[in-house]
Coordinates of N, CA and C in Angstrom, one line a residue:
X250 N 10.5 -96.5 3.1 CA 9.5 -96.8 5.2 C 10.2 -97.6 5.6
X251 N 9.8 -97.0 6.9 CA 10.1 -97.8 8.3 C 9.5 -99.2 8.2
X252 N 10.4 -100.3 8.4 CA 9.8 -101.7 8.7 C 10.1 -102.2 10.2
X253 N 8.9 -103.4 10.5 CA 9.6 -103.5 12.3 C 11.5 -104.2 12.0
X254 N 12.0 -104.5 11.1 CA 13.5 -104.8 11.2 C 14.4 -104.5 11.0
X255 N 13.8 -102.4 10.7 CA 14.6 -101.5 9.8 C 16.2 -101.4 10.4
X256 N 15.4 -101.7 12.0 CA 16.8 -101.2 12.8 C 16.8 -102.6 13.3
X257 N 18.6 -103.1 12.8 CA 19.1 -104.3 13.8 C 19.1 -104.2 15.1
X258 N 18.3 -104.4 16.4 CA 18.3 -104.4 17.7 C 17.4 -105.2 18.5
X259 N 18.4 -105.9 19.2 CA 17.4 -107.0 19.8 C 16.7 -105.9 21.2
X260 N 15.5 -106.6 21.1 CA 14.5 -105.4 22.0 C 14.0 -106.7 23.2
X261 N 15.0 -106.5 24.3 CA 14.0 -106.7 25.1 C 12.9 -106.3 26.4
X262 N 11.9 -107.5 26.7 CA 11.1 -106.3 27.7 C 11.5 -107.8 28.9
X263 N 11.4 -106.1 29.6 CA 12.1 -107.5 31.1 C 10.9 -107.3 31.9
X264 N 10.1 -108.0 33.2 CA 9.6 -108.0 33.6 C 8.7 -106.9 33.9
X265 N 7.1 -106.5 33.3 CA 6.3 -105.4 33.2 C 5.5 -105.2 34.9
X266 N 5.8 -104.0 35.8 CA 4.9 -104.2 37.0 C 3.4 -104.8 37.3
X267 N 2.9 -104.7 35.6 CA 1.6 -104.8 35.0 C 1.5 -106.2 34.9
X268 N 2.8 -107.4 34.7 CA 3.3 -108.7 34.7 C 1.5 -109.9 36.0
X269 N 1.4 -109.8 35.8 CA 0.2 -110.2 36.7 C -0.8 -110.5 35.9
X270 N -1.8 -111.2 37.1 CA -3.0 -111.3 37.0 C -3.8 -111.7 35.7
X271 N -3.7 -109.7 35.5 CA -5.1 -108.9 34.9 C -4.2 -108.8 32.9
X272 N -2.6 -108.6 33.2 CA -2.0 -109.0 32.3 C -2.5 -110.1 31.6
X273 N -2.5 -111.5 31.9 CA -2.8 -112.7 31.7 C -3.7 -112.9 31.1
X274 N -5.0 -111.7 31.6 CA -6.4 -112.2 30.9 C -6.3 -111.0 30.0
X275 N -5.0 -109.8 29.8 CA -5.7 -109.5 28.5 C -4.7 -110.2 27.4
X276 N -3.7 -111.6 28.0 CA -2.5 -111.9 26.8 C -4.0 -112.8 26.3
X277 N -4.3 -113.4 26.9 CA -5.5 -114.7 26.3 C -6.2 -113.3 25.8
X278 N -7.8 -111.9 25.8 CA -8.3 -111.7 25.2 C -7.8 -111.7 23.8
X279 N -7.0 -111.3 23.5 CA -5.8 -110.4 22.1 C -6.0 -111.5 21.4
X280 N -5.5 -113.0 21.6 CA -5.0 -114.5 21.0 C -6.8 -114.8 20.9
X281 N -7.6 -114.9 21.6 CA -8.9 -115.1 21.2 C -10.0 -114.0 20.5
X282 N -9.3 -113.0 19.8 CA -9.8 -112.1 19.5 C -10.0 -112.2 17.6
X283 N -11.1 -112.9 17.8 CA -11.3 -113.9 15.9 C -10.8 -111.8 14.2
X284 N -10.0 -112.4 14.1 CA -9.7 -111.4 12.9 C -10.3 -111.7 11.8
X285 N -10.5 -110.3 11.2 CA -11.2 -109.7 10.5 C -11.3 -110.2 8.9
X286 N -11.0 -111.3 8.3 CA -10.8 -111.7 7.1 C -9.6 -110.5 6.0
X287 N -10.2 -109.2 5.7 CA -9.9 -108.3 5.1 C -8.8 -107.4 5.4
X288 N -8.8 -107.5 6.5 CA -7.4 -106.0 7.9 C -7.4 -106.6 8.9
X289 N -6.4 -105.9 9.6 CA -6.4 -106.4 10.5 C -6.6 -105.6 11.6
X290 N -6.8 -106.3 13.3 CA -7.5 -106.3 14.5 C -7.3 -104.4 14.6
X291 N -8.3 -103.6 15.3 CA -8.3 -102.6 16.2 C -8.7 -102.3 16.9
X292 N -8.1 -102.4 17.7 CA -8.1 -102.2 19.2 C -8.3 -101.0 20.2
X293 N -9.0 -100.6 20.6 CA -9.5 -99.4 21.1 C -8.9 -99.2 22.5
X294 N -7.9 -98.6 22.7 CA -7.3 -98.2 24.7 C -8.3 -96.8 25.1
X295 N -9.2 -96.4 26.2 CA -9.1 -95.6 26.9 C -9.2 -95.7 28.3
X296 N -7.3 -95.6 28.8 CA -6.4 -94.3 29.9 C -7.7 -93.9 30.6
X297 N -7.9 -94.2 32.2 CA -8.3 -93.6 32.7 C -8.3 -93.7 34.3
X298 N -8.5 -92.8 35.2 CA -8.4 -92.7 36.5 C -9.7 -91.1 36.9
X299 N -10.3 -92.6 37.9 CA -11.6 -91.9 39.0 C -12.4 -91.6 38.0
X300 N -12.6 -92.2 36.6 CA -13.3 -92.1 35.7 C -14.7 -92.5 35.2
X301 N -15.6 -93.2 37.3 CA -16.4 -94.1 36.8 C -17.6 -93.2 36.7
X302 N -17.8 -91.6 36.4 CA -18.6 -91.1 36.1 C -19.0 -91.0 34.5
X303 N -18.1 -90.6 33.9 CA -18.4 -91.1 32.5 C -17.7 -91.8 31.5
X304 N -17.1 -93.2 31.8 CA -16.2 -94.1 31.2 C -17.6 -94.6 30.6
X305 N -18.4 -95.0 31.1 CA -20.0 -95.7 30.2 C -20.0 -94.7 28.3
X306 N -20.6 -93.4 28.7 CA -20.3 -92.6 28.1 C -19.1 -92.9 26.9
X307 N -18.1 -93.2 26.9 CA -16.6 -93.3 25.7 C -16.9 -94.3 25.8
X308 N -17.5 -95.3 26.2 CA -17.7 -96.6 25.5 C -18.0 -96.7 24.8
X309 N -19.3 -95.7 24.9 CA -20.6 -96.2 23.5 C -20.1 -95.8 22.6
X310 N -19.6 -94.1 22.8 CA -20.2 -93.2 21.3 C -18.5 -94.5 21.0
X311 N -17.8 -95.4 21.3 CA -17.3 -95.9 20.3 C -18.2 -97.6 19.5
X312 N -18.5 -98.0 20.3 CA -19.9 -98.8 19.8 C -20.8 -98.5 19.5
X313 N -20.7 -97.2 19.0 CA -21.7 -96.8 18.1 C -21.5 -95.9 16.8
X314 N -19.7 -95.9 16.5 CA -19.2 -96.0 15.4 C -19.8 -96.4 14.3
X315 N -19.3 -96.4 12.6 CA -20.5 -96.9 12.0 C -18.5 -98.1 11.5
X316 N -17.4 -97.9 12.2 CA -16.9 -99.2 11.9 C -16.3 -99.5 13.7
X317 N -16.8 -100.2 13.7 CA -16.3 -100.3 15.8 C -15.0 -101.0 16.0
X318 N -14.6 -100.3 17.1 CA -12.9 -101.2 16.9 C -13.8 -103.0 17.9
X319 N -12.8 -103.9 17.4 CA -12.5 -105.0 17.0 C -12.7 -105.6 19.2
X320 N -12.1 -104.8 19.8 CA -11.6 -104.5 21.1 C -11.8 -103.3 21.9
X321 N -12.6 -103.3 23.0 CA -12.1 -101.4 23.5 C -12.3 -102.1 25.3
X322 N -10.9 -101.9 25.5 CA -10.3 -101.8 26.9 C -10.1 -100.9 27.4
X323 N -10.3 -100.6 28.5 CA -10.8 -99.2 29.4 C -9.0 -99.5 30.1
X324 N -7.8 -98.8 30.4 CA -7.4 -98.6 30.7 C -7.6 -98.5 32.6
X325 N -7.7 -98.6 33.4 CA -7.8 -98.0 34.5 C -6.6 -98.0 35.8
X326 N -6.4 -96.4 35.7 CA -5.0 -96.7 36.3 C -5.5 -95.8 37.7
X327 N -4.6 -97.0 38.6 CA -4.8 -95.8 40.4 C -6.1 -95.2 40.5
X328 N -7.4 -96.1 40.3 CA -8.7 -96.3 41.0 C -8.8 -96.6 41.9
X329 N -9.9 -95.4 42.7 CA -10.0 -95.3 43.6 C -11.8 -95.1 43.7
X330 N -12.3 -95.1 42.3 CA -13.2 -95.3 42.3 C -14.1 -96.6 41.9
X331 N -15.3 -96.5 41.8 CA -15.7 -97.8 40.0 C -15.6 -97.7 38.5
X332 N -14.2 -97.4 38.1 CA -13.4 -96.8 37.1 C -13.9 -98.0 36.1
X333 N -13.2 -99.7 36.9 CA -13.2 -100.7 36.1 C -14.3 -101.7 36.1
X334 N -15.2 -101.2 37.4 CA -16.6 -102.2 37.3 C -17.7 -101.4 36.3
X335 N -17.4 -100.0 36.5 CA -18.7 -99.2 34.9 C -18.1 -99.3 33.9
X336 N -16.6 -99.3 33.6 CA -16.6 -100.1 32.4 C -16.4 -101.7 31.7
X337 N -16.5 -102.0 32.8 CA -17.1 -103.8 32.5 C -18.8 -103.2 32.0
X338 N -19.6 -103.3 33.2 CA -21.0 -102.7 32.7 C -21.3 -102.0 31.2
X339 N -20.3 -101.4 30.7 CA -21.1 -100.9 29.3 C -20.5 -101.6 28.5
X340 N -19.5 -102.8 29.0 CA -19.6 -103.4 27.9 C -18.1 -103.9 27.2
X341 N -16.6 -103.3 28.1 CA -15.3 -102.8 27.1 C -14.7 -104.4 28.2
X342 N -13.3 -104.9 28.3 CA -12.2 -105.0 29.0 C -11.9 -104.4 29.7
X343 N -11.5 -104.8 30.2 CA -10.5 -103.9 31.9 C -9.4 -103.6 32.3
X344 N -8.3 -103.3 31.7 CA -6.8 -103.9 32.4 C -6.7 -102.9 33.2
X345 N -6.0 -102.9 34.7 CA -5.6 -102.2 35.8 C -4.2 -102.5 35.4
X346 N -3.8 -100.9 35.7 CA -2.4 -101.0 35.9 C -1.9 -101.1 37.5
X347 N -0.5 -101.2 37.8 CA -0.2 -101.9 38.8 C 0.6 -100.8 39.2
X348 N 1.1 -100.4 40.3 CA 2.6 -99.6 40.7 C 2.4 -98.5 39.7
X349 N 2.0 -98.2 38.8 CA 2.5 -96.9 37.8 C 2.3 -95.6 38.7
X350 N 3.4 -94.6 38.4 CA 4.4 -93.6 38.6 C 4.2 -92.3 37.6
X351 N 3.5 -92.9 36.8 CA 3.8 -91.4 35.9 C 2.6 -91.7 35.0
X352 N 1.4 -91.4 35.7 CA 0.5 -91.1 34.6 C 0.0 -91.5 33.5
X353 N -0.4 -90.5 32.9 CA -1.3 -91.8 31.6 C -0.3 -92.2 30.7
X354 N 0.5 -91.5 30.1 CA 2.1 -91.9 29.9 C 2.2 -93.5 30.3
X355 N 2.5 -93.7 31.5 CA 3.5 -94.9 31.7 C 1.7 -95.6 32.0
X356 N 1.1 -95.5 32.6 CA -0.1 -96.5 32.4 C -0.5 -96.9 30.7
X357 N -0.4 -96.4 29.8 CA -0.7 -96.9 28.2 C 0.5 -96.7 28.3
X358 N 1.4 -97.1 28.4 CA 3.4 -98.1 28.1 C 2.9 -99.4 28.8
X359 N 2.0 -99.2 30.9 CA 1.8 -100.7 30.7 C 1.0 -101.9 29.6
X360 N 0.3 -101.2 28.9 CA -1.0 -102.3 28.4 C -0.3 -102.2 26.9
X361 N 0.2 -101.0 26.4 CA 0.9 -101.5 25.6 C 2.1 -102.1 25.5
X362 N 3.4 -102.1 26.2 CA 4.1 -103.6 26.6 C 3.4 -104.7 26.5
X363 N 2.4 -105.3 27.2 CA 1.5 -106.5 26.7 C 1.2 -106.5 25.5
X364 N 0.3 -105.7 25.1 CA -0.3 -105.5 23.5 C 0.9 -105.7 22.0
X365 N 1.5 -105.3 21.8 CA 2.5 -105.3 20.5 C 3.0 -106.2 20.6
X366 N 3.3 -106.9 21.4 CA 4.2 -108.5 21.1 C 2.7 -109.3 20.1
X367 N 1.7 -109.4 20.7 CA 1.0 -109.8 20.5 C -0.1 -109.4 19.4
X368 N 0.6 -108.2 18.3 CA -0.4 -107.8 17.5 C 0.6 -108.1 16.1
X369 N -0.3 -107.8 15.0 CA 0.3 -108.1 13.6 C 0.4 -106.5 13.0
X370 N 1.9 -106.3 12.3 CA 2.2 -104.7 11.3 C 1.2 -104.5 11.3
X371 N -0.2 -104.6 10.9 CA -1.1 -104.1 9.8 C -2.7 -103.4 10.7
X372 N -1.9 -104.2 12.2 CA -3.2 -104.3 13.0 C -2.9 -103.3 13.1
X373 N -3.9 -101.8 14.5 CA -3.8 -100.8 14.5 C -4.3 -100.1 16.3
X374 N -4.1 -99.2 16.5 CA -4.2 -99.0 18.3 C -4.6 -97.6 17.9
X375 N -6.3 -97.2 18.8 CA -6.9 -96.1 18.1 C -7.0 -96.2 20.4
X376 N -5.8 -94.3 20.5 CA -6.5 -93.9 22.1 C -7.1 -92.5 22.4
X377 N -7.4 -93.3 23.0 CA -8.9 -92.2 23.0 C -9.0 -91.5 24.3
X378 N -9.1 -90.1 24.4 CA -9.2 -89.5 26.2 C -10.8 -89.4 27.0
X379 N -10.6 -90.5 27.9 CA -11.8 -90.4 28.2 C -13.2 -89.8 29.3
X380 N -12.5 -87.9 27.7 CA -13.3 -87.0 28.6 C -14.2 -86.1 26.6
X381 N -13.5 -87.1 25.7 CA -14.2 -87.1 24.8 C -14.6 -88.1 24.3
X382 N -15.4 -87.4 22.9 CA -16.4 -88.1 22.1 C -16.1 -87.4 20.9
X383 N -16.5 -89.2 20.2 CA -15.8 -88.9 18.7 C -17.3 -88.7 17.5
X384 N -17.7 -88.3 16.4 CA -18.4 -88.3 15.3 C -18.1 -89.6 14.7
X385 N -19.7 -90.5 14.3 CA -19.3 -91.6 14.5 C -18.6 -92.0 13.1
X386 N -17.7 -91.3 12.3 CA -17.7 -92.1 11.2 C -15.9 -91.8 11.5
X387 N -15.4 -91.0 12.8 CA -14.3 -90.8 12.9 C -12.7 -92.4 12.4
X388 N -13.5 -94.0 13.0 CA -12.4 -94.8 13.1 C -12.6 -94.9 11.7
X389 N -13.6 -94.9 10.7 CA -13.8 -95.3 9.4 C -12.6 -94.7 8.7
X390 N -12.8 -93.7 8.9 CA -12.6 -92.4 8.3 C -10.7 -92.7 8.4
X391 N -10.7 -92.9 9.5 CA -9.4 -93.1 10.2 C -7.8 -93.9 9.7
X392 N -9.3 -95.0 9.8 CA -8.6 -96.7 9.1 C -8.5 -96.2 7.3
X393 N -8.9 -95.7 6.5 CA -9.0 -95.3 5.3 C -7.7 -94.2 5.2
X394 N -7.6 -93.6 6.2 CA -5.9 -92.3 6.4 C -5.3 -93.2 6.1
X395 N -4.8 -94.5 7.3 CA -4.4 -95.0 8.2 C -3.2 -96.2 7.1
X396 N -2.6 -95.3 5.2 CA -2.2 -95.8 4.5 C -0.6 -95.7 4.9
X397 N 0.0 -96.6 4.1 CA 1.2 -97.1 3.8 C 2.6 -95.3 4.2
X398 N 3.3 -95.3 5.7 CA 3.7 -94.3 5.0 C 3.3 -93.6 6.4
X399 N 2.1 -93.7 7.0 CA 0.9 -92.3 7.7 C 1.4 -93.4 9.0
X400 N 2.0 -92.9 10.1 CA 2.1 -93.3 11.2 C 0.5 -93.1 11.8
X401 N 0.3 -91.7 12.5 CA -0.8 -91.4 13.4 C -2.1 -90.6 11.9
X402 N -3.1 -90.8 13.1 CA -4.0 -90.3 12.0 C -4.9 -89.7 13.5
X403 N -5.5 -88.7 13.6 CA -5.6 -87.9 14.7 C -6.8 -87.3 14.7
X404 N -7.7 -86.7 15.6 CA -8.8 -86.5 15.7 C -9.8 -85.5 15.9
X405 N -10.3 -84.9 15.8 CA -11.0 -83.3 16.7 C -12.8 -84.1 17.6
X406 N -12.0 -83.6 18.5 CA -13.4 -84.8 19.6 C -14.3 -83.4 20.1
X407 N -15.7 -83.7 20.7 CA -16.1 -82.7 21.4 C -16.2 -83.4 23.1
X408 N -15.9 -82.4 24.1 CA -16.1 -82.5 25.2 C -16.9 -83.3 26.0
X409 N -17.3 -84.4 27.0 CA -18.4 -84.5 27.7 C -19.0 -84.3 28.9
X410 N -18.2 -82.9 29.0 CA -19.0 -82.5 30.9 C -19.8 -81.5 29.9
X411 N -20.9 -81.6 29.5 CA -22.0 -80.8 29.1 C -21.4 -78.9 29.7
X412 N -22.3 -78.5 29.9 CA -22.3 -77.2 30.2 C -21.6 -76.6 30.9
X413 N -21.2 -77.3 31.8 CA -20.0 -76.0 32.9 C -19.4 -76.1 32.6
X414 N -18.4 -74.9 33.4 CA -17.5 -74.0 33.2 C -16.1 -75.4 32.7
X415 N -15.6 -76.1 33.4 CA -14.7 -77.3 32.3 C -14.6 -77.7 31.2
X416 N -16.4 -78.1 31.0 CA -16.9 -78.5 29.4 C -16.9 -77.3 28.5
X417 N -17.2 -75.9 29.0 CA -16.6 -74.9 28.2 C -15.3 -74.9 27.7
X418 N -14.6 -74.6 28.5 CA -13.5 -74.0 27.9 C -12.2 -75.5 27.0
X419 N -13.2 -76.6 27.5 CA -12.2 -77.6 26.5 C -12.6 -77.2 25.3
X420 N -14.0 -77.1 25.0 CA -15.2 -77.5 24.1 C -14.0 -76.2 22.8
X421 N -13.8 -74.9 23.3 CA -13.6 -74.1 23.5 C -11.9 -74.5 22.5
X422 N -11.8 -75.1 23.2 CA -10.0 -75.3 22.7 C -10.3 -76.0 21.3
X423 N -11.2 -77.2 21.7 CA -11.4 -78.2 20.8 C -11.5 -77.2 19.5
X424 N -13.0 -76.3 19.8 CA -13.4 -75.5 18.4 C -11.8 -74.9 17.8
X425 N -11.0 -74.7 18.1 CA -9.6 -73.5 17.4 C -9.0 -74.8 17.2
X426 N -9.2 -76.0 17.5 CA -8.4 -76.8 17.1 C -8.8 -77.5 15.0
X427 N -10.3 -77.3 15.8 CA -10.8 -77.9 14.3 C -10.7 -76.9 13.4
X428 N -10.4 -75.5 13.7 CA -10.4 -74.5 12.5 C -8.9 -74.1 12.1
X429 N -7.7 -74.8 12.6 CA -7.4 -74.4 12.1 C -6.6 -75.9 11.6
X430 N -7.2 -77.0 12.1 CA -7.5 -78.5 10.7 C -8.2 -77.6 9.6
X431 N -8.9 -76.7 9.8 CA -10.1 -76.9 8.3 C -9.0 -75.6 7.4
X432 N -8.5 -75.2 8.0 CA -7.0 -74.0 7.1 C -5.9 -75.3 7.3
X433 N -5.1 -76.5 7.8 CA -4.2 -76.6 7.1 C -4.6 -78.2 6.4
X434 N -6.0 -78.4 5.7 CA -6.2 -79.2 5.2 C -6.4 -80.3 5.7
X435 N -5.8 -82.0 5.2 CA -6.0 -83.2 6.3 C -4.3 -83.7 6.9
X436 N -3.4 -82.2 6.9 CA -2.3 -82.1 8.3 C -2.2 -81.4 9.5
X437 N -2.3 -82.4 9.9 CA -2.8 -81.7 11.1 C -1.4 -81.6 12.5
X438 N -0.7 -80.5 12.9 CA 0.9 -80.5 13.7 C 0.9 -81.4 14.4
X439 N 0.0 -81.8 15.0 CA 0.6 -82.8 16.6 C -0.6 -83.6 16.3
X440 N -0.2 -84.5 17.1 CA -1.3 -86.0 17.5 C -1.2 -86.0 18.3
X441 N -3.0 -85.5 19.1 CA -3.3 -85.0 20.2 C -3.9 -86.5 21.3
X442 N -4.1 -86.3 22.6 CA -4.3 -87.5 23.4 C -6.1 -87.8 23.1
X443 N -6.3 -86.3 22.7 CA -8.2 -87.3 22.6 C -8.8 -88.2 22.2
X444 N -8.1 -88.8 20.2 CA -8.0 -89.5 19.7 C -7.1 -89.7 18.5
X445 N -6.5 -90.4 19.1 CA -5.2 -91.2 17.4 C -5.3 -92.2 17.4
X446 N -5.6 -92.7 16.2 CA -5.0 -94.1 15.3 C -4.2 -94.3 15.0
X447 N -3.1 -95.1 15.8 CA -1.5 -95.9 15.4 C -1.7 -97.2 14.7
X448 N -1.0 -97.3 13.6 CA -0.6 -98.3 13.0 C 0.6 -98.8 14.2
X449 N 0.1 -100.3 14.4 CA 0.7 -101.0 14.8 C 2.4 -101.4 14.7
X450 N 2.5 -101.2 12.9 CA 4.0 -101.5 12.9 C 4.8 -99.4 13.3
X451 N 4.0 -99.0 13.3 CA 4.6 -97.2 13.6 C 4.9 -97.4 15.1
X452 N 4.6 -98.1 16.0 CA 4.3 -98.2 17.4 C 6.2 -98.9 17.8
X453 N 5.9 -99.9 16.7 CA 7.1 -100.8 17.0 C 8.4 -100.2 16.6
X454 N 8.8 -99.5 15.6 CA 9.9 -98.4 14.9 C 10.0 -97.4 16.2
X455 N 8.8 -97.0 17.0 CA 9.1 -96.0 17.6 C 10.2 -97.2 19.2
X456 N 9.6 -98.2 19.6 CA 10.1 -98.8 20.7 C 11.6 -99.4 20.0
X457 N 11.5 -100.1 19.2 CA 12.9 -100.1 18.8 C 14.2 -98.9 18.4
X458 N 13.4 -97.9 18.5 CA 14.8 -96.6 18.1 C 15.0 -95.7 19.6
X459 N 13.5 -96.6 20.5 CA 14.0 -96.2 22.0 C 14.9 -96.6 22.6
X460 N 15.1 -98.2 22.1 CA 15.6 -98.9 22.9 C 17.2 -98.8 22.4
X461 N 17.4 -97.9 20.8 CA 18.3 -98.0 20.9 C 19.4 -96.8 20.8
X462 N 18.4 -96.2 21.5 CA 18.9 -94.5 22.4 C 18.6 -93.4 20.8
X463 N 17.6 -93.5 19.8 CA 18.0 -92.9 18.2 C 16.7 -92.4 19.0
X464 N 15.6 -92.2 19.5 CA 14.9 -91.3 20.0 C 15.1 -91.5 21.5
X465 N 15.1 -90.0 22.3 CA 14.9 -89.7 23.8 C 13.7 -90.4 24.1
X466 N 14.4 -90.9 25.4 CA 13.4 -92.0 26.7 C 13.6 -92.7 27.2
X467 N 14.8 -93.0 26.7 CA 15.2 -94.7 26.4 C 14.6 -96.1 26.7
X468 N 14.6 -96.5 27.1 CA 13.6 -98.3 27.4 C 12.9 -98.7 26.4
X469 N 12.2 -99.9 26.5 CA 11.9 -99.9 25.2 C 10.0 -99.6 25.4
X470 N 9.9 -98.6 25.7 CA 7.7 -98.6 25.6 C 7.7 -97.4 24.4
X471 N 6.2 -97.4 24.0 CA 6.3 -96.2 23.0 C 6.0 -94.8 24.3
X472 N 5.6 -94.5 24.5 CA 5.5 -93.4 25.4 C 7.1 -93.0 25.9
X473 N 7.1 -91.7 26.0 CA 8.1 -91.4 26.6 C 7.7 -90.8 28.1
X474 N 7.8 -91.2 29.4 CA 7.5 -90.9 30.7 C 8.1 -89.4 31.0
X475 N 9.5 -89.6 30.3 CA 10.3 -88.0 30.9 C 9.3 -86.9 29.7
X476 N 8.4 -86.9 29.5 CA 8.2 -85.6 28.7 C 7.0 -84.7 29.5
X477 N 7.4 -83.9 29.1 CA 5.5 -82.9 29.3 C 4.6 -83.7 28.7
X478 N 4.9 -83.3 27.6 CA 3.4 -83.4 26.6 C 4.5 -84.6 25.7
X479 N 3.6 -86.0 26.7 CA 3.8 -87.4 26.0 C 3.2 -86.9 24.0
X480 N 2.2 -86.7 24.2 CA 1.6 -87.1 22.7 C 2.3 -85.9 21.8
X481 N 2.9 -84.2 21.6 CA 3.6 -84.1 21.5 C 4.9 -84.4 20.7
X482 N 5.3 -85.8 22.3 CA 7.5 -85.9 21.9 C 6.3 -86.8 21.2
X483 N 5.4 -87.7 20.7 CA 5.6 -88.8 20.1 C 5.1 -88.7 18.2
X484 N 4.9 -87.9 18.4 CA 4.5 -86.6 17.0 C 5.3 -86.6 16.6
X485 N 6.8 -85.8 16.8 CA 8.0 -85.5 17.1 C 8.9 -86.7 16.4
X486 N 7.8 -87.9 17.4 CA 9.0 -89.1 17.4 C 8.8 -89.5 15.6
X487 N 7.6 -89.7 15.6 CA 7.0 -90.4 14.5 C 8.1 -89.8 13.5
X488 N 7.8 -88.2 12.7 CA 8.3 -87.6 12.3 C 9.9 -87.7 12.0
X489 N 10.5 -87.5 13.0 CA 11.6 -87.9 12.7 C 12.3 -89.6 12.6
X490 N 11.0 -90.7 12.3 CA 11.4 -91.7 12.2 C 11.0 -92.6 10.0
X491 N 10.7 -90.8 10.0 CA 9.7 -91.1 8.6 C 8.1 -90.9 8.1
X492 N 7.7 -91.0 9.3 CA 6.6 -91.0 8.9 C 5.8 -89.9 8.4
X493 N 4.7 -89.8 8.2 CA 3.5 -88.3 8.0 C 2.4 -88.9 8.7
X494 N 2.0 -87.9 9.4 CA 0.4 -87.7 10.1 C -0.5 -87.0 9.7
X495 N -1.6 -87.3 9.6 CA -3.3 -86.9 9.2 C -3.6 -86.3 10.6
X496 N -5.6 -85.9 9.8 CA -6.2 -85.5 10.4 C -7.3 -86.2 9.9
X497 N -9.0 -86.5 10.5 CA -9.5 -87.4 10.7 C -10.8 -86.1 11.3
X498 N -12.0 -86.1 10.4 CA -13.1 -85.2 11.3 C -13.6 -86.4 12.1

């Protein structure tokens, strides 16, 4: 099974665009988080661009989980509205990206570049789309399935857009994906951006493999910002490194 020291690679973390006051606050936040005695930390990341009208609903769906995240962090990316303030008002902590030109993958890389050195191998990171909602048992079930050898556990979520056309299209897509998962059992062909729980150990191995040019993308970050579909590419990267992937309802 891959381990963090499986690759003899020196991974250097040059100063990132996000290394400012928000980065300092993030470091303090994680270091002060009380660690549960029976498991690692679970941190939920919600990348959001101009999502003032729905970020509160996303934070609430995480608060309503039967097993709640230890920290919920809204990653406010290039926002020109009140996303950051709305996230704080809903009870989440907020990280604001700086100079990001690579969309969602770039925003997540900025926060993960800072988070991963602060976390332990048995910690986990939940990445959730701002347009989605989860079944209240998802986090607990995903934690149960995130065992040794499993790099990520994906979920099927329902859109929060209500009865509008955009919501109808997304919900139709999610329903089709749910039927596919039903036929495949616990195995899912792709870890989607709607909601996926990753082990910190597997994310570290992706970082080291990219740094060693064993995976595409180069650099020393989790997501390949040159990929058209970064979530699909990350799934393939995990499988290439020997991890399995799973699904939770």
